[in-house]
Amino acid sequence: MVNDPRFLRAVHLEKTDCTPVWFMRQAGRYLEEYRRIRERHGLLEMFKNPEIAAEVTLQPLKAFPLDAAIIFADILLPLEAMGIELEFVEGEGPVIHNPVRTGGDVDALRVPDPEEHFGFLLTSIRWVRAELDGKVPLIGFGGGPFTLGSYMIEGGASRNYVLTKRLMYEQPASWNLLMDKLAVMLASYLLAQARSGAEVLQLFDSWAGCLSPADYREYVLPHTRKIFDALRQAGAPSIHFGTGTADLLPWMREAGGDVIGVDWRTNLDDAWNRIGTDVGIQGNLDPVTLMAPWPIVRQRAREVLDRAGGQPGHVFNLGHGILPATPVDNVRALAESRIGNLTSMNHG
Ligand code: CP3
């Protein structure tokens, strides 16, 4: 039982006492208590240790009044079980040592059984659910097929996605097989998280915004739609997120999701006009604004709320993840301002 379900109410387009708020990457290096654990452990080790993952998931919830928890994991984790050699390199981010470059590489990728390969994650989800005791819902998540595919092909972060787009254009059959394997993996991965206790499921297709609308529609949308169609059996609502997606929004909406996440490059009212107010919207303060003096943060947060116009279905968030250099006091002040500010500061 969720005692204070304003996040779930918003996702279902119902009225709330004030706008629910959580922050993408709310667990991370901007928190001193996170850095203390991180000093002693590698990142992959932290994700795979349910005691650490559960503790880190709960750190921001203990520090601020947030309306949702998100399980501490990474979108790239399930790639290991597909046959990808993944490393998080200090100061550099994720590196893949055996990138996918040929049709043969795509053929060799395995589609893992979640219960067999991701027991650590499902255990973390069960433990966090028990700890939260219904106070706020828990979000499970996975990467979008384009974003995961681009990491696999490029071998890490990319500026222009040249290798990814070349595979897409030059070897469409291999591209489709890659997207299909990712879609099948993601559907079962997310459904397993829901069975273990995740109450909302978010798909991070963070880099899909590098595609033209026509290419998104042709090369990504059918695969993403398969994932969201499969998620209907979870009975858990879903969030579909990307960055730089202004002109992709109608197509992302068509692919699926009860809530569409948008970044700060699109105003919420424009975004809502494009997708229709019969779906929810999540966003969209620029995370760098959180480094500004508090009066500016407050002003910009108000502007986000004004754009949302009190319409049911708004989940307040950043347009992308919290950055490591973010002053924790601004995060606290924003969470404590009780976004929408209509009633109590009380939480659960
Ligand atoms: O939001 C949360 O608190 C849950 C945890 C979470 C992580 N990664 C932990 C993490 C979530 C939701 C993600 C998603 C993720 N991971 C995305 C999609 C969201 C987005 O930001 O677009 C992407 C693209 C990744 C891939 C990834 N993981 C990158 C590029 C990096 C390195 C950059 C960075 O921020 O350091 C990671 C590492 C990572 N994943 C960290 C965390 C907390 C950094 C932690 C550390 O070094 O201690």
Coordinates of C-alpha atoms and ligand atoms in Angstrom, one line a residue:
M1 CA 0.0 0.0 0.0
V2 CA 1.3 3.4 -1.0
N3 CA 0.4 5.9 1.7
D4 CA 1.0 9.0 -0.3
P5 CA 0.7 8.0 -3.9
R6 CA 0.8 11.5 -5.5
F7 CA 3.4 10.2 -8.0
L8 CA 1.1 7.3 -9.1
R9 CA -1.9 9.6 -9.1
A10 CA -0.1 11.9 -11.5
V11 CA 1.0 9.1 -13.7
H12 CA -2.7 8.1 -13.9
L13 CA -3.6 11.7 -14.8
E14 CA -5.4 12.2 -11.5
K15 CA -5.3 15.4 -9.5
T16 CA -2.7 15.7 -6.7
D17 CA -2.3 17.9 -3.7
C18 CA 1.0 19.1 -5.1
T19 CA 3.2 18.2 -8.1
P20 CA 5.2 15.0 -7.4
V21 CA 9.0 15.3 -7.7
W22 CA 11.9 13.0 -8.1
F23 CA 15.3 13.5 -9.9
M24 CA 16.9 11.4 -12.5
R25 CA 20.3 10.2 -11.1
Q26 CA 19.1 11.2 -7.6
A27 CA 21.6 8.7 -6.2
G28 CA 25.2 9.7 -7.1
R29 CA 28.3 11.7 -6.6
Y30 CA 26.7 15.0 -5.6
L31 CA 25.8 13.2 -2.3
E32 CA 28.6 12.9 0.3
E33 CA 27.1 9.7 1.7
Y34 CA 27.3 8.2 -1.8
R35 CA 30.9 9.3 -2.3
R36 CA 31.9 7.6 1.0
I37 CA 30.7 4.3 -0.3
R38 CA 32.0 4.9 -3.8
E39 CA 35.5 5.5 -2.5
R40 CA 35.6 1.9 -1.3
H41 CA 33.9 0.1 -4.2
G42 CA 33.9 -0.1 -8.0
L43 CA 30.7 0.9 -9.7
L44 CA 29.9 -2.6 -11.2
E45 CA 30.5 -4.1 -7.7
M46 CA 28.1 -1.6 -6.2
F47 CA 25.3 -2.3 -8.7
K48 CA 25.7 -6.1 -8.2
N49 CA 25.8 -6.0 -4.4
P50 CA 22.1 -5.8 -3.2
E51 CA 23.1 -4.5 0.2
I52 CA 25.0 -1.6 -1.3
A53 CA 22.5 -1.0 -4.2
A54 CA 19.6 -0.9 -1.7
E55 CA 21.4 1.5 0.6
V56 CA 22.4 3.8 -2.2
T57 CA 18.9 3.8 -3.6
L58 CA 17.6 5.0 -0.3
Q59 CA 20.2 7.7 0.4
P60 CA 18.4 10.5 -1.5
L61 CA 15.0 9.4 0.1
K62 CA 16.5 9.7 3.5
A63 CA 18.0 13.1 2.7
F64 CA 15.0 14.8 1.0
P65 CA 11.2 14.5 0.7
L66 CA 11.0 12.8 -2.8
D67 CA 8.0 11.2 -4.3
A68 CA 9.7 8.2 -5.9
A69 CA 12.7 6.0 -5.5
I70 CA 14.6 4.7 -8.5
I71 CA 16.6 1.5 -8.1
F72 CA 20.4 1.9 -8.2
A73 CA 21.5 0.1 -11.4
D74 CA 22.6 1.1 -14.9
I75 CA 21.1 0.8 -18.3
L76 CA 24.2 -0.9 -19.5
L77 CA 24.2 -3.7 -16.9
P78 CA 22.1 -6.2 -18.9
L79 CA 24.4 -6.0 -21.9
E80 CA 27.0 -8.1 -20.0
A81 CA 24.7 -11.0 -20.1
M82 CA 24.3 -10.5 -23.8
G83 CA 28.0 -11.1 -24.3
I84 CA 29.3 -7.5 -24.0
E85 CA 32.5 -6.7 -22.0
L86 CA 31.6 -3.6 -20.0
E87 CA 33.8 -1.4 -17.8
F88 CA 33.2 1.9 -16.1
V89 CA 36.5 3.8 -16.5
E90 CA 37.2 6.5 -14.0
G91 CA 36.8 9.9 -15.5
E92 CA 35.7 8.5 -18.8
G93 CA 32.4 6.7 -18.4
P94 CA 31.4 3.4 -19.8
V95 CA 33.7 1.5 -22.2
I96 CA 32.8 -1.6 -24.2
H97 CA 35.8 -3.7 -25.0
N98 CA 34.1 -5.9 -27.7
P99 CA 31.9 -3.5 -29.7
V100 CA 29.3 -4.8 -32.1
R101 CA 30.5 -4.0 -35.7
T102 CA 29.4 -6.8 -38.0
G103 CA 26.3 -8.9 -38.7
G104 CA 28.2 -11.8 -37.1
D105 CA 28.7 -9.8 -33.9
V106 CA 24.9 -9.2 -33.8
D107 CA 24.2 -12.9 -34.4
A108 CA 26.5 -13.8 -31.5
L109 CA 24.5 -11.7 -28.9
R110 CA 22.6 -13.7 -26.4
V111 CA 19.1 -12.8 -25.0
P112 CA 19.5 -13.5 -21.3
D113 CA 16.8 -14.9 -18.9
P114 CA 16.4 -12.2 -16.3
E115 CA 15.8 -14.5 -13.3
E116 CA 19.0 -16.4 -14.1
H117 CA 21.3 -13.4 -14.9
F118 CA 19.9 -10.4 -12.9
G119 CA 19.2 -12.0 -9.6
F120 CA 21.2 -9.2 -7.8
L121 CA 19.0 -6.5 -9.3
L122 CA 15.7 -8.4 -8.5
T123 CA 16.9 -8.9 -5.0
S124 CA 17.8 -5.2 -4.6
I125 CA 14.3 -4.3 -5.8
R126 CA 12.6 -6.7 -3.3
W127 CA 14.7 -5.2 -0.4
V128 CA 14.1 -1.6 -1.4
R129 CA 10.4 -2.3 -1.7
A130 CA 10.3 -3.7 1.8
E131 CA 12.3 -0.8 3.2
L132 CA 10.1 1.8 1.5
D133 CA 7.1 0.1 3.1
G134 CA 4.7 1.8 0.8
K135 CA 5.8 5.3 1.5
V136 CA 6.8 6.1 -2.1
P137 CA 6.7 4.0 -5.2
L138 CA 9.9 2.4 -6.6
I139 CA 10.9 2.9 -10.3
G140 CA 12.6 0.1 -12.2
F141 CA 14.2 1.0 -15.5
G142 CA 16.1 0.0 -18.6
G143 CA 17.8 1.7 -21.6
G144 CA 16.0 2.3 -24.8
P145 CA 17.0 0.1 -27.8
F146 CA 18.6 3.0 -29.7
T147 CA 20.7 4.2 -26.7
L148 CA 21.8 0.7 -25.8
G149 CA 22.5 -0.2 -29.5
S150 CA 24.6 3.0 -29.8
Y151 CA 26.8 2.1 -26.8
M152 CA 27.2 -1.4 -28.1
I153 CA 28.3 -0.3 -31.6
E154 CA 30.3 2.8 -30.7
G155 CA 32.0 1.1 -27.7
G156 CA 31.2 4.0 -25.5
A157 CA 29.8 7.5 -25.6
S158 CA 29.5 9.2 -29.0
R159 CA 29.2 12.6 -30.5
N160 CA 27.9 11.9 -34.0
Y161 CA 26.8 8.2 -33.8
V162 CA 28.6 7.6 -37.1
L163 CA 29.2 3.8 -36.7
T164 CA 25.7 3.4 -35.3
K165 CA 24.0 5.2 -38.2
R166 CA 26.2 3.4 -40.7
L167 CA 25.1 0.0 -39.5
M168 CA 21.5 1.2 -39.5
Y169 CA 21.7 2.4 -43.2
E170 CA 24.2 -0.1 -44.6
Q171 CA 23.0 -3.3 -42.9
P172 CA 19.3 -2.9 -42.1
A173 CA 18.8 -6.6 -41.5
S174 CA 21.5 -6.7 -38.8
W175 CA 20.3 -3.4 -37.3
N176 CA 16.8 -4.9 -37.1
L177 CA 18.1 -8.1 -35.5
L178 CA 20.1 -6.0 -33.0
M179 CA 17.0 -3.9 -32.1
D180 CA 14.9 -7.0 -31.9
K181 CA 17.2 -8.8 -29.5
L182 CA 17.4 -5.6 -27.4
A183 CA 13.6 -5.3 -27.4
V184 CA 13.0 -8.9 -26.4
M185 CA 15.7 -8.6 -23.6
L186 CA 14.3 -5.3 -22.4
A187 CA 10.7 -6.5 -22.2
S188 CA 11.6 -9.5 -20.1
Y189 CA 14.1 -7.5 -18.0
L190 CA 11.5 -4.8 -17.2
L191 CA 8.7 -7.4 -16.6
A192 CA 11.0 -9.2 -14.1
Q193 CA 11.6 -5.9 -12.3
A194 CA 7.9 -5.4 -12.0
R195 CA 7.3 -8.9 -10.7
S196 CA 10.0 -8.2 -8.1
G197 CA 8.3 -5.1 -6.9
A198 CA 9.0 -2.1 -9.3
E199 CA 5.8 -0.2 -9.4
V200 CA 6.7 2.1 -12.3
L201 CA 9.0 1.3 -15.3
Q202 CA 11.1 3.9 -17.1
L203 CA 12.7 3.4 -20.5
F204 CA 15.7 5.8 -20.9
D205 CA 16.2 6.2 -24.7
S206 CA 18.5 9.1 -23.8
W207 CA 20.3 9.5 -27.2
A208 CA 17.4 8.8 -29.6
G209 CA 17.2 12.6 -30.1
C210 CA 20.2 12.4 -32.4
L211 CA 17.9 10.8 -35.1
S212 CA 15.7 12.6 -37.6
P213 CA 12.0 12.0 -37.1
A214 CA 11.9 9.8 -40.3
D215 CA 14.8 7.7 -39.1
Y216 CA 13.4 7.3 -35.6
R217 CA 10.1 6.2 -37.1
E218 CA 11.7 3.7 -39.5
Y219 CA 14.6 2.3 -37.4
V220 CA 13.5 2.6 -33.7
L221 CA 9.8 3.1 -33.2
P222 CA 8.6 -0.4 -34.1
H223 CA 11.1 -2.0 -31.7
T224 CA 10.3 0.4 -28.8
R225 CA 6.6 -0.2 -29.4
K226 CA 7.1 -3.9 -28.9
I227 CA 8.6 -3.2 -25.5
F228 CA 5.8 -1.0 -24.4
D229 CA 3.2 -3.4 -25.8
A230 CA 4.8 -6.2 -23.7
L231 CA 4.8 -4.0 -20.6
R232 CA 1.0 -3.8 -20.5
Q233 CA 1.0 -7.2 -18.9
A234 CA 3.1 -5.8 -16.0
G235 CA 0.2 -3.7 -14.8
A236 CA 2.8 -1.1 -13.9
P237 CA 2.7 2.3 -15.6
S238 CA 5.6 3.4 -17.8
I239 CA 7.7 6.5 -18.5
H240 CA 9.4 7.0 -21.9
F241 CA 12.3 9.4 -21.7
G242 CA 14.7 10.9 -24.2
T243 CA 16.7 14.1 -24.7
G244 CA 16.7 16.5 -27.6
T245 CA 13.4 14.9 -28.8
A246 CA 11.3 18.0 -29.6
D247 CA 10.2 16.7 -33.1
L248 CA 10.3 13.1 -32.1
L249 CA 7.7 13.5 -29.3
P250 CA 4.6 12.4 -31.3
W251 CA 6.5 9.3 -32.4
M252 CA 7.8 8.5 -28.9
R253 CA 4.2 8.8 -27.7
E254 CA 3.1 6.4 -30.5
A255 CA 5.8 4.0 -29.4
G256 CA 4.4 3.9 -25.9
G257 CA 4.5 5.1 -22.3
D258 CA 2.0 6.5 -19.9
V259 CA 4.3 9.5 -19.3
I260 CA 6.7 11.1 -21.8
G261 CA 9.9 12.6 -20.4
V262 CA 11.2 15.8 -22.0
D263 CA 14.3 17.8 -21.5
W264 CA 14.6 21.6 -21.1
R265 CA 15.1 22.3 -24.8
T266 CA 11.3 22.0 -25.2
N267 CA 8.8 23.9 -23.1
L268 CA 6.4 21.6 -21.3
D269 CA 3.3 23.3 -22.8
D270 CA 4.7 22.9 -26.4
A271 CA 5.6 19.3 -25.6
W272 CA 2.1 18.6 -24.2
N273 CA 0.6 20.2 -27.3
R274 CA 2.5 17.8 -29.4
I275 CA 1.7 14.6 -27.6
G276 CA -1.8 15.4 -26.3
T277 CA -2.9 15.9 -22.7
D278 CA -4.2 12.3 -22.4
V279 CA -0.7 11.2 -21.5
G280 CA 1.4 12.5 -18.6
I281 CA 4.6 14.5 -18.9
Q282 CA 7.8 14.4 -16.9
G283 CA 10.4 17.2 -16.7
N284 CA 12.1 19.5 -17.3
L285 CA 14.4 21.8 -15.3
D286 CA 17.9 22.1 -16.9
P287 CA 20.1 20.2 -14.4
V288 CA 22.8 22.9 -14.8
T289 CA 20.3 25.4 -13.4
L290 CA 20.7 23.5 -10.1
M291 CA 24.1 25.1 -9.9
A292 CA 22.7 28.6 -10.0
P293 CA 21.9 30.6 -6.8
W294 CA 18.7 29.4 -5.2
P295 CA 16.5 32.3 -6.2
I296 CA 17.2 31.5 -9.8
V297 CA 16.6 27.8 -9.3
R298 CA 13.3 28.6 -7.6
Q299 CA 12.3 31.0 -10.4
R300 CA 13.1 28.4 -13.1
A301 CA 11.2 25.7 -11.2
R302 CA 8.2 28.0 -11.1
E303 CA 8.4 28.6 -14.8
V304 CA 8.4 24.8 -15.4
L305 CA 5.2 24.6 -13.2
D306 CA 3.6 27.5 -15.0
R307 CA 4.2 25.8 -18.4
A308 CA 2.6 22.6 -16.9
G309 CA -0.3 24.9 -16.0
G310 CA -1.7 22.7 -13.2
Q311 CA -2.8 20.1 -15.7
P312 CA -3.0 16.6 -14.0
G313 CA -0.3 14.3 -15.2
H314 CA 2.8 16.4 -14.5
V315 CA 5.7 14.8 -12.8
F316 CA 8.4 17.3 -11.9
N317 CA 11.9 16.3 -12.7
L318 CA 15.1 17.5 -14.3
G319 CA 15.4 17.4 -18.1
H320 CA 18.4 15.0 -17.6
G321 CA 20.3 13.5 -14.7
I322 CA 21.8 15.5 -11.7
L323 CA 25.4 16.3 -12.3
P324 CA 28.1 15.4 -9.8
A325 CA 29.0 19.1 -9.0
T326 CA 25.4 20.0 -8.0
P327 CA 25.2 21.7 -4.6
V328 CA 23.2 19.4 -2.4
D329 CA 21.5 22.4 -0.7
N330 CA 19.8 23.3 -3.9
V331 CA 18.5 19.8 -4.4
R332 CA 17.2 19.8 -0.8
A333 CA 15.6 23.2 -1.2
L334 CA 13.9 22.2 -4.4
A335 CA 12.5 19.0 -2.9
E336 CA 11.5 20.7 0.3
S337 CA 9.7 23.6 -1.5
R338 CA 7.0 21.0 -2.2
I339 CA 6.7 21.7 -5.9
G340 CA 3.3 23.1 -6.7
N341 CA 3.2 24.1 -3.1
L342 CA -0.5 23.7 -2.6
T343 CA -0.6 22.0 0.7
S344 CA 1.6 20.3 3.2
M345 CA 5.3 19.8 3.6
N346 CA 4.5 16.5 5.1
H347 CA 5.6 13.4 3.4
G348 CA 3.9 10.1 3.9
Ligands
CP3_1 O1 18.8 7.7 -11.1 C1 19.3 7.0 -10.3 O2 19.6 7.4 -9.1 C2 19.5 5.5 -10.6 C3 20.7 5.1 -11.1 C4 21.1 5.3 -12.6 C5 22.4 5.2 -13.0 N1 22.5 5.2 -14.3 C6 23.6 5.0 -12.1 C7 24.9 5.5 -12.5 C8 20.3 5.5 -13.8 C9 18.9 5.7 -13.9 C10 21.3 5.4 -14.9 C11 20.9 5.4 -16.3 C12 21.9 5.6 -17.3 N2 23.2 5.2 -17.4 C13 21.6 6.3 -18.5 C14 20.3 6.9 -18.9 C15 20.0 8.2 -18.2 C16 20.9 9.3 -18.8 O3 21.6 9.8 -17.9 O4 20.8 9.6 -19.9 C17 22.8 6.3 -19.3 C18 23.0 7.0 -20.6 C19 23.8 5.6 -18.5 C20 25.2 5.2 -18.9 C21 26.2 5.7 -18.0 N3 26.4 5.2 -16.7 C22 27.1 6.8 -18.2 C23 27.2 7.6 -19.4 C24 27.9 6.9 -17.0 C25 29.1 7.7 -16.8 C26 28.7 9.2 -16.6 C27 28.6 9.5 -15.2 O5 27.5 10.1 -14.9 O6 29.5 9.3 -14.5 C28 27.4 5.9 -16.1 C29 27.8 5.7 -14.7 C30 26.8 5.8 -13.6 N4 25.6 5.2 -13.6 C31 26.9 6.6 -12.4 C32 25.7 6.4 -11.7 C33 25.4 6.9 -10.4 C34 28.2 7.4 -12.0 C35 28.6 6.9 -10.7 C36 30.0 7.0 -10.3 O7 30.9 7.1 -11.0 O8 30.1 6.9 -9.0

